Amino acid sequence: MSDSNTIEFTLGELKSIEEPLKKLLTLQLPIKISYRLSKVLSKISKELGMLEEQRMNLVRKYGETLEETREVRVKEENMPAFIDEFNELLQETIELNFTPISIDAVAELQFSPLDMANLDKFFTD
């Protein structure tokens, strides 16, 4: 898309964007806006799926399998290293091509202040 802007996000930011974006897509929006938001949500979900895979790799790296449940948990003594590595991963940035939407286009809709803060990069004044 030639009119796209590149917006940079950390993986940590994407985690906080996914749910408000899903909520936004349950509202009645102009079709073009709905389409563009659906496409970007698909990309975000894909990135978050890969993030979850990497988190599980870290859990296996620093964890142990509990015999009674077969569940893998991070060992208490490994928790600081796990948290450090995962936080480092959350700081990784990705770029999404998305032209921000005029806030006027969704002025009739109601958002919580937290949702608006999380979705801020998707809107222009």
PDB file of C-alpha atoms in Angstrom:
ATOM      1  CA  MET A   1       0.000   0.000   0.000  1.00  0.00           C
ATOM      2  CA  SER A   2       1.585   3.235  -1.063  1.00  0.00           C
ATOM      3  CA  ASP A   3      -0.271   5.328   1.531  1.00  0.00           C
ATOM      4  CA  SER A   4       0.822   3.168   4.457  1.00  0.00           C
ATOM      5  CA  ASN A   5       2.844   4.449   7.332  1.00  0.00           C
ATOM      6  CA  THR A   6       5.255   2.288   9.202  1.00  0.00           C
ATOM      7  CA  ILE A   7       4.480   2.128  12.902  1.00  0.00           C
ATOM      8  CA  GLU A   8       7.020   0.601  15.247  1.00  0.00           C
ATOM      9  CA  PHE A   9       5.965  -1.433  18.269  1.00  0.00           C
ATOM     10  CA  THR A  10       7.758  -3.472  20.875  1.00  0.00           C
ATOM     11  CA  LEU A  11       6.484  -7.005  21.380  1.00  0.00           C
ATOM     12  CA  GLY A  12       5.460  -5.904  24.871  1.00  0.00           C
ATOM     13  CA  GLU A  13       3.293  -3.147  23.371  1.00  0.00           C
ATOM     14  CA  LEU A  14       1.665  -5.655  21.019  1.00  0.00           C
ATOM     15  CA  LYS A  15       0.555  -7.704  24.010  1.00  0.00           C
ATOM     16  CA  SER A  16      -1.319  -4.684  25.371  1.00  0.00           C
ATOM     17  CA  ILE A  17      -2.831  -3.791  21.973  1.00  0.00           C
ATOM     18  CA  GLU A  18      -4.382  -7.101  20.954  1.00  0.00           C
ATOM     19  CA  GLU A  19      -7.395  -7.119  23.302  1.00  0.00           C
ATOM     20  CA  PRO A  20      -8.446  -3.453  22.807  1.00  0.00           C
ATOM     21  CA  LEU A  21      -8.083  -3.953  19.046  1.00  0.00           C
ATOM     22  CA  LYS A  22     -10.329  -7.034  19.189  1.00  0.00           C
ATOM     23  CA  LYS A  23     -12.883  -4.981  21.167  1.00  0.00           C
ATOM     24  CA  LEU A  24     -12.706  -2.199  18.601  1.00  0.00           C
ATOM     25  CA  LEU A  25     -13.434  -4.691  15.839  1.00  0.00           C
ATOM     26  CA  THR A  26     -16.675  -5.770  17.546  1.00  0.00           C
ATOM     27  CA  LEU A  27     -18.053  -2.255  17.011  1.00  0.00           C
ATOM     28  CA  GLN A  28     -19.809  -0.953  13.922  1.00  0.00           C
ATOM     29  CA  LEU A  29     -17.072   0.708  11.881  1.00  0.00           C
ATOM     30  CA  PRO A  30     -16.877   1.983   8.334  1.00  0.00           C
ATOM     31  CA  ILE A  31     -15.976  -1.001   6.139  1.00  0.00           C
ATOM     32  CA  LYS A  32     -12.574   0.356   5.038  1.00  0.00           C
ATOM     33  CA  ILE A  33     -11.523   0.972   8.634  1.00  0.00           C
ATOM     34  CA  SER A  34     -12.793  -2.439   9.706  1.00  0.00           C
ATOM     35  CA  TYR A  35     -10.825  -4.094   6.906  1.00  0.00           C
ATOM     36  CA  ARG A  36      -7.590  -2.252   7.716  1.00  0.00           C
ATOM     37  CA  LEU A  37      -7.891  -3.005  11.423  1.00  0.00           C
ATOM     38  CA  SER A  38      -8.653  -6.676  10.720  1.00  0.00           C
ATOM     39  CA  LYS A  39      -5.496  -6.957   8.616  1.00  0.00           C
ATOM     40  CA  VAL A  40      -3.324  -5.377  11.287  1.00  0.00           C
ATOM     41  CA  LEU A  41      -4.908  -7.553  14.003  1.00  0.00           C
ATOM     42  CA  SER A  42      -4.031 -10.620  11.939  1.00  0.00           C
ATOM     43  CA  LYS A  43      -0.384  -9.507  11.776  1.00  0.00           C
ATOM     44  CA  ILE A  44      -0.321  -8.727  15.504  1.00  0.00           C
ATOM     45  CA  SER A  45      -1.814 -12.120  16.362  1.00  0.00           C
ATOM     46  CA  LYS A  46       0.830 -13.847  14.233  1.00  0.00           C
ATOM     47  CA  GLU A  47       3.639 -11.958  16.003  1.00  0.00           C
ATOM     48  CA  LEU A  48       2.133 -12.761  19.403  1.00  0.00           C
ATOM     49  CA  GLY A  49       1.912 -16.437  18.444  1.00  0.00           C
ATOM     50  CA  MET A  50       5.644 -16.429  17.707  1.00  0.00           C
ATOM     51  CA  LEU A  51       6.266 -14.577  20.980  1.00  0.00           C
ATOM     52  CA  GLU A  52       4.363 -17.277  22.862  1.00  0.00           C
ATOM     53  CA  GLU A  53       6.454 -19.984  21.166  1.00  0.00           C
ATOM     54  CA  GLN A  54       9.625 -18.245  22.340  1.00  0.00           C
ATOM     55  CA  ARG A  55       8.207 -17.841  25.856  1.00  0.00           C
ATOM     56  CA  MET A  56       7.505 -21.565  25.977  1.00  0.00           C
ATOM     57  CA  ASN A  57      11.068 -22.260  24.787  1.00  0.00           C
ATOM     58  CA  LEU A  58      12.299 -20.202  27.745  1.00  0.00           C
ATOM     59  CA  VAL A  59       9.966 -22.067  30.109  1.00  0.00           C
ATOM     60  CA  ARG A  60      11.452 -25.360  28.889  1.00  0.00           C
ATOM     61  CA  LYS A  61      14.993 -23.944  29.133  1.00  0.00           C
ATOM     62  CA  TYR A  62      14.553 -22.768  32.727  1.00  0.00           C
ATOM     63  CA  GLY A  63      11.884 -25.172  33.872  1.00  0.00           C
ATOM     64  CA  GLU A  64      11.194 -28.651  35.010  1.00  0.00           C
ATOM     65  CA  THR A  65       8.346 -31.030  34.288  1.00  0.00           C
ATOM     66  CA  LEU A  66       6.107 -31.751  37.247  1.00  0.00           C
ATOM     67  CA  GLU A  67       5.577 -35.516  37.362  1.00  0.00           C
ATOM     68  CA  GLU A  68       2.015 -35.483  38.669  1.00  0.00           C
ATOM     69  CA  THR A  69       0.641 -33.055  36.052  1.00  0.00           C
ATOM     70  CA  ARG A  70       3.283 -33.224  33.273  1.00  0.00           C
ATOM     71  CA  GLU A  71       3.208 -29.422  33.413  1.00  0.00           C
ATOM     72  CA  VAL A  72       6.443 -27.535  32.782  1.00  0.00           C
ATOM     73  CA  ARG A  73       7.182 -24.751  35.252  1.00  0.00           C
ATOM     74  CA  VAL A  74      10.126 -22.408  35.626  1.00  0.00           C
ATOM     75  CA  LYS A  75      12.235 -23.425  38.616  1.00  0.00           C
ATOM     76  CA  GLU A  76      12.238 -20.847  41.414  1.00  0.00           C
ATOM     77  CA  GLU A  77      16.026 -20.442  41.237  1.00  0.00           C
ATOM     78  CA  ASN A  78      15.817 -19.846  37.459  1.00  0.00           C
ATOM     79  CA  MET A  79      13.024 -17.255  37.652  1.00  0.00           C
ATOM     80  CA  PRO A  80      15.332 -14.166  37.565  1.00  0.00           C
ATOM     81  CA  ALA A  81      17.119 -15.433  34.427  1.00  0.00           C
ATOM     82  CA  PHE A  82      13.782 -16.356  32.800  1.00  0.00           C
ATOM     83  CA  ILE A  83      12.329 -12.914  33.565  1.00  0.00           C
ATOM     84  CA  ASP A  84      15.452 -11.145  32.277  1.00  0.00           C
ATOM     85  CA  GLU A  85      15.439 -13.055  28.980  1.00  0.00           C
ATOM     86  CA  PHE A  86      11.693 -12.698  28.482  1.00  0.00           C
ATOM     87  CA  ASN A  87      11.788  -8.961  29.233  1.00  0.00           C
ATOM     88  CA  GLU A  88      14.622  -8.610  26.740  1.00  0.00           C
ATOM     89  CA  LEU A  89      12.451 -10.367  24.160  1.00  0.00           C
ATOM     90  CA  LEU A  90       9.510  -8.038  24.939  1.00  0.00           C
ATOM     91  CA  GLN A  91      11.733  -5.071  24.008  1.00  0.00           C
ATOM     92  CA  GLU A  92      12.246  -6.386  20.454  1.00  0.00           C
ATOM     93  CA  THR A  93      10.615  -4.100  17.916  1.00  0.00           C
ATOM     94  CA  ILE A  94       8.566  -4.892  14.873  1.00  0.00           C
ATOM     95  CA  GLU A  95       7.181  -2.626  12.197  1.00  0.00           C
ATOM     96  CA  LEU A  96       3.620  -2.703  10.929  1.00  0.00           C
ATOM     97  CA  ASN A  97       2.468  -0.909   7.816  1.00  0.00           C
ATOM     98  CA  PHE A  98      -0.674   0.942   8.798  1.00  0.00           C
ATOM     99  CA  THR A  99      -2.082   4.342   7.978  1.00  0.00           C
ATOM    100  CA  PRO A 100      -3.437   5.794  11.217  1.00  0.00           C
ATOM    101  CA  ILE A 101      -7.172   6.446  11.306  1.00  0.00           C
ATOM    102  CA  SER A 102      -8.582   9.882  11.954  1.00  0.00           C
ATOM    103  CA  ILE A 103     -10.011   9.986  15.458  1.00  0.00           C
ATOM    104  CA  ASP A 104     -13.027  11.735  13.918  1.00  0.00           C
ATOM    105  CA  ALA A 105     -13.884   8.520  12.048  1.00  0.00           C
ATOM    106  CA  VAL A 106     -14.580   6.769  15.352  1.00  0.00           C
ATOM    107  CA  ALA A 107     -15.708   9.775  17.403  1.00  0.00           C
ATOM    108  CA  GLU A 108     -19.175   8.273  17.931  1.00  0.00           C
ATOM    109  CA  LEU A 109     -17.736   5.149  19.569  1.00  0.00           C
ATOM    110  CA  GLN A 110     -16.949   4.812  23.238  1.00  0.00           C
ATOM    111  CA  PHE A 111     -13.546   3.645  24.428  1.00  0.00           C
ATOM    112  CA  SER A 112     -12.081   3.413  27.887  1.00  0.00           C
ATOM    113  CA  PRO A 113      -9.120   5.712  28.521  1.00  0.00           C
ATOM    114  CA  LEU A 114      -6.889   2.624  28.885  1.00  0.00           C
ATOM    115  CA  ASP A 115      -8.008   1.247  25.503  1.00  0.00           C
ATOM    116  CA  MET A 116      -7.389   4.615  23.871  1.00  0.00           C
ATOM    117  CA  ALA A 117      -3.930   4.798  25.426  1.00  0.00           C
ATOM    118  CA  ASN A 118      -3.112   1.308  24.120  1.00  0.00           C
ATOM    119  CA  LEU A 119      -4.449   2.089  20.639  1.00  0.00           C
ATOM    120  CA  ASP A 120      -2.959   5.582  20.436  1.00  0.00           C
ATOM    121  CA  LYS A 121      -0.587   4.799  17.541  1.00  0.00           C
ATOM    122  CA  PHE A 122      -3.544   3.748  15.364  1.00  0.00           C
ATOM    123  CA  PHE A 123      -5.214   7.187  15.460  1.00  0.00           C
ATOM    124  CA  THR A 124      -4.443  10.728  14.348  1.00  0.00           C
ATOM    125  CA  ASP A 125      -6.131  13.909  15.503  1.00  0.00           C
TER     126      ASP A 125
END
